[in-house]
Short mmCIF file of C-alpha atoms and ligand atoms in Angstrom, two decimals:
data_model
loop_
_atom_site.label_atom_id
_atom_site.label_comp_id
_atom_site.label_asym_id
_atom_site.label_seq_id
_atom_site.Cartn_x
_atom_site.Cartn_y
_atom_site.Cartn_z
CA MET A 1 0.00 0.00 0.00
CA ILE A 2 1.24 3.48 -0.83
CA VAL A 3 0.39 6.43 1.40
CA ALA A 4 1.18 9.79 -0.17
CA MET A 5 1.40 12.56 2.43
CA GLN A 6 0.30 16.11 1.70
CA GLU A 7 3.02 18.64 0.87
CA THR A 8 2.01 20.52 4.02
CA ALA A 9 2.10 17.44 6.32
CA THR A 10 4.10 18.03 9.47
CA GLU A 11 6.73 15.61 10.75
CA GLU A 12 4.38 14.81 13.65
CA GLN A 13 1.58 13.85 11.26
CA ILE A 14 3.92 11.66 9.22
CA GLN A 15 5.11 9.88 12.37
CA ASP A 16 1.50 9.40 13.44
CA VAL A 17 0.65 7.67 10.14
CA ILE A 18 3.76 5.50 10.37
CA GLU A 19 2.78 4.42 13.90
CA HIS A 20 -0.70 3.65 12.65
CA LEU A 21 0.64 1.43 9.88
CA VAL A 22 3.04 -0.36 12.22
CA ARG A 23 0.18 -1.04 14.65
CA MET A 24 -1.73 -2.58 11.72
CA GLY A 25 1.19 -4.97 11.15
CA PHE A 26 2.88 -3.32 8.18
CA SER A 27 6.56 -2.56 7.82
CA VAL A 28 6.97 0.95 6.51
CA HIS A 29 9.52 2.34 4.04
CA ARG A 30 9.64 6.10 3.88
CA THR A 31 10.80 8.13 0.90
CA THR A 32 11.13 11.86 1.38
CA GLY A 33 11.05 13.73 -1.88
CA GLU A 34 11.60 17.40 -2.51
CA ARG A 35 7.97 18.23 -1.88
CA GLN A 36 6.25 15.19 -0.44
CA SER A 37 6.79 12.15 1.76
CA ILE A 38 5.68 8.78 0.45
CA LEU A 39 5.15 5.82 2.77
CA ALA A 40 5.26 2.31 1.30
CA ALA A 41 3.56 -0.15 3.66
CA VAL A 42 4.40 -3.81 3.12
CA GLY A 43 2.65 -6.71 4.79
CA ALA A 44 0.41 -9.70 4.30
CA ARG A 45 -2.64 -8.18 5.93
CA VAL A 46 -5.68 -7.93 3.64
CA ASP A 47 -8.52 -7.02 5.99
CA PHE A 48 -7.92 -3.31 6.33
CA ASP A 49 -9.98 -0.37 5.22
CA THR A 50 -7.91 2.24 3.39
CA ARG A 51 -10.39 4.91 4.48
CA ASN A 52 -9.05 4.60 8.05
CA LEU A 53 -5.78 6.00 6.74
CA GLU A 54 -7.30 8.49 4.35
CA VAL A 55 -8.97 10.31 7.24
CA LEU A 56 -5.71 10.81 9.20
CA ALA A 57 -4.33 14.35 9.30
CA GLY A 58 -1.75 15.08 6.60
CA VAL A 59 -2.67 12.17 4.30
CA GLU A 60 -3.27 13.07 0.67
CA HIS A 61 -3.94 9.73 -0.97
CA VAL A 62 -3.88 6.00 -0.18
CA HIS A 63 -3.37 3.44 -2.93
CA ARG A 64 -3.86 -0.27 -2.32
CA ILE A 65 -1.47 -2.39 -4.37
CA SER A 66 -2.28 -5.95 -3.33
CA ALA A 67 -5.76 -7.36 -3.92
CA PRO A 68 -8.06 -7.79 -0.89
CA TYR A 69 -8.69 -11.41 -1.95
CA LYS A 70 -5.98 -14.07 -1.78
CA LEU A 71 -7.39 -17.50 -2.64
CA ALA A 72 -9.29 -16.18 -5.66
CA GLY A 73 -6.29 -14.16 -6.89
CA LYS A 74 -4.11 -15.27 -9.81
CA ALA A 75 -1.01 -15.64 -7.63
CA PHE A 76 -2.62 -18.43 -5.62
CA ARG A 77 -2.66 -20.74 -8.67
CA PRO A 78 -0.96 -19.07 -11.62
CA GLU A 79 -1.45 -22.19 -13.75
CA GLY A 80 -5.26 -21.76 -13.52
CA THR A 81 -7.98 -23.87 -11.95
CA ILE A 82 -9.58 -26.71 -13.87
CA VAL A 83 -12.87 -27.93 -12.40
CA LYS A 84 -13.15 -31.64 -13.20
CA PHE A 85 -16.29 -33.76 -13.30
CA ALA A 86 -16.70 -37.52 -13.02
CA ASN A 87 -17.94 -37.81 -16.63
CA GLY A 88 -14.72 -36.32 -17.97
CA VAL A 89 -15.93 -32.75 -18.51
CA LYS A 90 -13.28 -30.20 -17.56
CA VAL A 91 -14.03 -26.54 -17.03
CA GLY A 92 -11.11 -24.14 -17.32
CA GLY A 93 -8.89 -26.06 -19.75
CA ASP A 94 -8.72 -25.86 -23.56
CA GLU A 95 -12.36 -26.73 -24.02
CA VAL A 96 -15.34 -24.43 -23.88
CA VAL A 97 -18.23 -26.13 -22.10
CA VAL A 98 -21.80 -25.19 -22.97
CA MET A 99 -24.52 -25.50 -20.32
CA ALA A 100 -28.05 -24.98 -21.58
CA GLY A 101 -31.69 -25.56 -20.77
CA PRO A 102 -34.81 -23.79 -19.67
CA CYS A 103 -34.91 -20.98 -17.14
CA SER A 104 -37.19 -23.08 -14.89
CA VAL A 105 -38.08 -26.73 -14.74
CA GLU A 106 -41.79 -26.67 -15.64
CA SER A 107 -42.76 -30.26 -16.36
CA ARG A 108 -41.33 -33.65 -17.30
CA ASP A 109 -42.30 -33.17 -20.96
CA GLN A 110 -40.73 -29.76 -21.18
CA LEU A 111 -37.50 -30.76 -19.47
CA PHE A 112 -36.95 -34.00 -21.37
CA THR A 113 -37.74 -32.37 -24.73
CA VAL A 114 -35.27 -29.55 -24.16
CA ALA A 115 -32.64 -31.83 -22.57
CA GLU A 116 -32.59 -34.10 -25.61
CA GLN A 117 -32.35 -31.17 -28.00
CA ILE A 118 -29.48 -29.47 -26.21
CA ALA A 119 -27.61 -32.77 -25.75
CA ARG A 120 -27.88 -33.49 -29.48
CA ALA A 121 -26.57 -30.02 -30.24
CA GLY A 122 -23.51 -30.65 -28.04
CA ALA A 123 -24.25 -29.11 -24.63
CA ARG A 124 -22.63 -30.95 -21.72
CA ALA A 125 -24.77 -29.69 -18.84
CA LEU A 126 -28.48 -29.12 -18.38
CA ARG A 127 -29.52 -25.97 -16.56
CA GLY A 128 -32.94 -25.39 -15.01
CA GLY A 129 -34.19 -23.74 -11.87
CA ALA A 130 -36.15 -25.80 -9.36
CA PHE A 131 -36.14 -22.86 -6.93
CA LYS A 132 -36.69 -19.59 -8.76
CA PRO A 133 -35.74 -16.12 -7.50
CA ARG A 134 -38.53 -14.15 -9.20
CA SER A 135 -38.78 -10.38 -8.98
CA SER A 136 -42.50 -10.75 -8.23
CA PRO A 137 -43.81 -13.01 -5.46
CA TYR A 138 -46.80 -13.78 -7.72
CA SER A 139 -44.68 -15.27 -10.53
CA PHE A 140 -43.97 -19.01 -10.86
CA GLN A 141 -41.58 -19.96 -8.05
CA GLY A 142 -40.38 -23.35 -9.35
CA LEU A 143 -41.27 -27.01 -8.75
CA GLY A 144 -38.86 -27.50 -5.83
CA LEU A 145 -37.91 -31.09 -5.01
CA GLU A 146 -39.97 -32.48 -7.89
CA GLY A 147 -37.96 -30.25 -10.25
CA LEU A 148 -34.69 -31.54 -8.82
CA LYS A 149 -35.73 -35.14 -9.35
CA LEU A 150 -36.70 -34.42 -12.96
CA LEU A 151 -33.36 -32.71 -13.53
CA ARG A 152 -31.40 -35.73 -12.27
CA GLU A 153 -33.46 -38.11 -14.32
CA ALA A 154 -33.02 -36.05 -17.49
CA GLY A 155 -29.29 -35.65 -16.75
CA ASP A 156 -28.82 -39.40 -16.43
CA ARG A 157 -30.96 -40.08 -19.48
CA PHE A 158 -29.04 -37.71 -21.78
CA ASN A 159 -25.60 -37.86 -20.16
CA LEU A 160 -25.66 -34.25 -19.01
CA LEU A 161 -24.30 -32.63 -15.87
CA ILE A 162 -26.94 -30.79 -13.85
CA ILE A 163 -26.67 -27.18 -12.74
CA SER A 164 -29.42 -25.57 -10.70
CA GLU A 165 -29.78 -22.55 -8.45
CA VAL A 166 -29.56 -22.78 -4.68
CA MET A 167 -31.33 -19.89 -2.98
CA GLU A 168 -30.89 -20.64 0.68
CA ILE A 169 -28.84 -22.70 3.11
CA SER A 170 -31.63 -25.19 3.85
CA GLN A 171 -31.73 -26.21 0.16
CA ILE A 172 -28.07 -27.30 0.02
CA GLU A 173 -28.56 -30.72 1.58
CA LEU A 174 -31.78 -31.31 -0.33
CA MET A 175 -30.05 -30.56 -3.63
CA MET A 176 -26.84 -32.54 -3.03
CA PRO A 177 -28.02 -35.90 -4.49
CA TYR A 178 -29.58 -34.35 -7.59
CA ILE A 179 -27.18 -31.76 -8.92
CA ASP A 180 -23.54 -31.53 -10.07
CA ILE A 181 -23.08 -27.77 -9.83
CA PHE A 182 -24.67 -25.32 -7.42
CA GLN A 183 -25.62 -22.07 -9.13
CA VAL A 184 -25.62 -18.97 -6.93
CA GLY A 185 -27.83 -16.37 -8.56
CA ALA A 186 -27.09 -12.70 -9.06
CA ARG A 187 -29.43 -11.77 -6.23
CA ASN A 188 -27.50 -13.95 -3.80
CA MET A 189 -23.95 -13.03 -4.76
CA GLN A 190 -23.51 -11.27 -1.44
CA ASN A 191 -25.52 -13.68 0.69
CA PHE A 192 -22.41 -14.35 2.73
CA ASN A 193 -24.02 -16.97 5.00
CA LEU A 194 -25.01 -19.01 1.94
CA LEU A 195 -21.53 -18.61 0.43
CA ARG A 196 -19.88 -19.80 3.66
CA GLU A 197 -22.07 -22.92 3.69
CA LEU A 198 -21.18 -23.62 0.06
CA GLY A 199 -17.54 -23.44 1.12
CA LYS A 200 -18.13 -26.57 3.19
CA VAL A 201 -19.58 -28.72 0.39
CA ARG A 202 -17.48 -30.63 -2.12
CA LYS A 203 -19.35 -29.78 -5.28
CA PRO A 204 -18.52 -27.00 -7.74
CA VAL A 205 -20.27 -23.66 -7.42
CA LEU A 206 -21.08 -21.32 -10.31
CA LEU A 207 -21.20 -17.86 -8.77
CA LYS A 208 -23.06 -15.21 -10.74
CA ARG A 209 -22.10 -11.55 -10.62
CA GLY A 210 -24.66 -9.37 -8.82
CA ILE A 211 -26.51 -6.83 -10.93
CA ALA A 212 -24.64 -3.94 -9.33
CA ALA A 213 -21.48 -5.73 -8.25
CA THR A 214 -17.97 -4.74 -9.17
CA ILE A 215 -15.51 -7.38 -10.32
CA GLU A 216 -13.65 -7.01 -7.03
CA GLU A 217 -16.86 -7.71 -5.09
CA LEU A 218 -17.45 -10.82 -7.21
CA LEU A 219 -13.94 -12.04 -6.42
CA LEU A 220 -14.44 -11.33 -2.71
CA SER A 221 -17.64 -13.40 -2.81
CA ALA A 222 -15.67 -16.25 -4.40
CA GLU A 223 -13.17 -15.83 -1.56
CA TYR A 224 -15.97 -16.57 0.93
CA ILE A 225 -16.61 -19.95 -0.72
CA MET A 226 -12.93 -20.76 -1.13
CA SER A 227 -12.02 -19.82 2.43
CA GLY A 228 -14.22 -22.74 3.53
CA GLY A 229 -12.08 -25.14 1.47
CA ASN A 230 -14.19 -25.44 -1.69
CA TYR A 231 -11.87 -24.27 -4.48
CA ASP A 232 -14.11 -25.39 -7.35
CA VAL A 233 -15.67 -22.04 -8.11
CA ILE A 234 -16.68 -20.84 -11.59
CA LEU A 235 -17.36 -17.11 -11.88
CA CYS A 236 -20.18 -15.95 -14.13
CA GLU A 237 -20.79 -12.68 -15.96
CA ARG A 238 -24.55 -12.36 -16.48
CA GLY A 239 -24.98 -8.69 -17.23
CA ILE A 240 -25.02 -5.72 -14.91
CA ARG A 241 -27.47 -2.87 -14.48
CA THR A 242 -26.50 0.33 -16.26
CA PHE A 243 -28.35 3.39 -17.55
CA GLU A 244 -29.10 1.55 -20.81
CA THR A 245 -32.68 0.40 -21.04
CA TYR A 246 -32.77 -1.23 -24.47
CA THR A 247 -31.47 -4.52 -23.07
CA ARG A 248 -32.53 -6.14 -19.79
CA ASN A 249 -28.96 -5.90 -18.50
CA THR A 250 -25.66 -4.77 -20.00
CA MET A 251 -23.52 -7.78 -20.84
CA ASP A 252 -20.04 -6.90 -19.60
CA VAL A 253 -18.01 -9.06 -21.98
CA CYS A 254 -14.89 -7.23 -20.88
CA ALA A 255 -15.25 -8.80 -17.42
CA ILE A 256 -14.05 -12.07 -18.99
CA PRO A 257 -10.48 -10.96 -19.86
CA VAL A 258 -10.35 -8.74 -16.77
CA ILE A 259 -11.15 -11.65 -14.45
CA HIS A 260 -8.86 -14.02 -16.32
CA LYS A 261 -6.04 -11.62 -15.58
CA LEU A 262 -6.94 -11.17 -11.90
CA SER A 263 -7.98 -14.72 -11.01
CA HIS A 264 -7.15 -18.36 -11.69
CA LEU A 265 -10.83 -19.32 -11.53
CA PRO A 266 -12.69 -20.31 -14.71
CA MET A 267 -15.17 -17.88 -16.19
CA ALA A 268 -18.70 -18.46 -17.43
CA ALA A 269 -20.79 -16.10 -19.54
CA ASP A 270 -24.59 -15.98 -19.48
CA PRO A 271 -25.72 -13.96 -22.50
CA SER A 272 -29.38 -14.88 -21.87
CA HIS A 273 -29.67 -12.84 -18.68
CA GLY A 274 -26.92 -10.56 -19.98
CA THR A 275 -29.18 -9.24 -22.74
CA GLY A 276 -32.71 -10.45 -21.96
CA ILE A 277 -33.61 -10.46 -25.67
CA ARG A 278 -33.56 -13.65 -27.75
CA ASP A 279 -31.94 -12.24 -30.87
CA LYS A 280 -29.11 -10.66 -28.86
CA VAL A 281 -28.14 -13.91 -27.15
CA ALA A 282 -26.21 -15.53 -30.01
CA PRO A 283 -24.08 -12.45 -30.82
CA MET A 284 -23.10 -12.08 -27.15
CA ALA A 285 -22.44 -15.83 -26.86
CA ARG A 286 -20.12 -15.62 -29.87
CA ALA A 287 -18.42 -12.55 -28.41
CA SER A 288 -17.97 -14.28 -25.05
CA VAL A 289 -16.22 -17.27 -26.63
CA ALA A 290 -14.02 -14.91 -28.62
CA ALA A 291 -13.23 -13.08 -25.36
CA GLY A 292 -12.10 -16.30 -23.70
CA THR A 293 -14.99 -17.60 -21.63
CA ASP A 294 -14.62 -21.16 -20.35
CA VAL A 295 -18.36 -21.81 -20.05
CA LEU A 296 -21.49 -20.55 -21.75
CA LEU A 297 -24.77 -20.71 -19.85
CA ILE A 298 -27.71 -20.36 -22.22
CA GLU A 299 -31.46 -20.54 -21.82
CA VAL A 300 -33.20 -22.76 -24.38
CA HIS A 301 -36.89 -23.69 -24.47
CA HIS A 302 -38.75 -25.85 -26.99
CA ASP A 303 -41.77 -23.52 -26.81
CA PRO A 304 -40.49 -20.23 -25.38
CA ASP A 305 -43.73 -18.35 -26.00
CA LYS A 306 -45.35 -20.55 -23.38
CA ALA A 307 -42.40 -20.59 -20.96
CA LEU A 308 -43.25 -19.88 -17.33
CA SER A 309 -40.15 -17.70 -16.98
CA ASP A 310 -37.70 -15.88 -19.26
CA GLY A 311 -39.30 -17.02 -22.53
CA ALA A 312 -38.29 -13.80 -24.31
CA GLN A 313 -34.61 -14.55 -23.81
CA SER A 314 -34.79 -18.31 -24.42
CA LEU A 315 -33.48 -19.63 -27.73
CA TYR A 316 -35.50 -22.01 -29.88
CA PRO A 317 -33.68 -25.34 -30.14
CA GLU A 318 -32.84 -24.69 -33.83
CA GLN A 319 -31.27 -21.35 -32.94
CA PHE A 320 -29.23 -23.07 -30.25
CA SER A 321 -28.01 -25.73 -32.69
CA LYS A 322 -26.98 -23.08 -35.20
CA LEU A 323 -25.16 -21.16 -32.46
CA MET A 324 -23.26 -24.30 -31.47
CA ASP A 325 -22.11 -24.72 -35.09
CA GLU A 326 -20.88 -21.13 -35.09
CA LEU A 327 -19.07 -21.59 -31.77
CA ARG A 328 -17.30 -24.65 -33.19
CA MET A 329 -15.76 -22.30 -35.75
CA ILE A 330 -15.05 -19.39 -33.40
CA ALA A 331 -13.39 -21.34 -30.59
CA PRO A 332 -10.41 -22.58 -32.69
CA ALA A 333 -9.78 -19.02 -33.85
CA VAL A 334 -8.90 -18.16 -30.24
CA GLY A 335 -7.01 -21.36 -29.45
CA ARG A 336 -9.91 -23.28 -27.90
CA LYS A 337 -12.37 -25.92 -28.95
CA LEU A 338 -15.89 -26.77 -27.98
CA ALA A 339 -16.10 -29.74 -25.60
CA PRO A 340 -17.18 -32.69 -27.78
CA ALA A 341 -20.82 -33.75 -27.51
CA ALA A 342 -21.55 -36.51 -24.99
CA GLN A 343 -22.52 -39.99 -26.10
CA LEU A 344 -26.28 -40.24 -25.81
CA VAL A 345 -27.40 -43.06 -23.55
CA ARG A 346 -29.41 -45.64 -25.54
CA THR A 347 -32.91 -46.45 -24.41
C1 PEP B 1 -31.33 -17.90 -13.94
O1 PEP B 1 -30.24 -18.41 -14.25
O2 PEP B 1 -32.43 -18.29 -14.40
C2 PEP B 1 -31.32 -16.71 -13.05
C3 PEP B 1 -32.36 -16.40 -12.29
O3 PEP B 1 -30.19 -16.03 -13.16
P1 PEP B 1 -29.67 -14.67 -12.46
O4 PEP B 1 -29.39 -15.02 -11.04
O5 PEP B 1 -28.43 -14.34 -13.26
O6 PEP B 1 -30.75 -13.63 -12.62
MN1 MN B 2 -33.76 -17.19 -16.18
#
């Protein structure tokens, strides 16, 4: 951390700041220039608030150099994290893994129809909410346990991993036998009690960026999960709220290379929630692969006009298939490839 003192700072004020830093556990290196004193504070401590220094008399500016997260930071695992699954799928390596499916699990027919279509097109995981965080309490809230059972059955039938959203601590145990990846939704990115509990489980977590969260806040939320010992975290850009109203959210594609530079964790991109409009999903999916995403999370519905949630942003199965063909061409252009389609289980 660098503390730049004001030109007018007195020797007493400078000594006071130095004592403060030493009390916080830093070793301090002072440089006295012609006009200004600069204090370089070195130490391993991450849990300090720079504002406590900024308010001291004589301080002009405080600049934090090291990141406030450690386990999620690149230096912890410079080689990168690869999240491995029992069926051979690897997230974070050379392959781009596509996870697709409806916003919510609505019925057996719906789920099995969509699951077969996305598996044939080459997706490796089936998404679908059994517990739905809806903006209105009057909207469809999900099928709960019945939805989880359908997900597992469809996953086994079509050789797909299952990803589904966990909304509260009490659902973790209930979900464990049915899912392969816990999804933490945008609205829960800073539900720190939930994140701590997910740190204790040994299943991967896909952590979505909150609608008004900075990248640093997303990484600090990942740190909560990792500090419990669960290092299999996939970060997900799903659009943030800006002043733009044309799209539902603003898809921050740039978060992908930014996070890849700051963190060893794999990145997912969700252009469905990122745009909220069906015909904008494919362009943003293509852009996300070009920008280096490790995972794409895409909403697909066989009859989106009748979907109980997020129909307007769900792709028709044919659109999804076409997108997959395009991604197969784009990925090699940036040194990646699409994870090969799974073998379909015979019935
Ligand atoms: C979802 O994936 O359907 C969902 C509710 O996502 P988000 O948390 O990004 O809004
Ligand atoms: Mn949705």
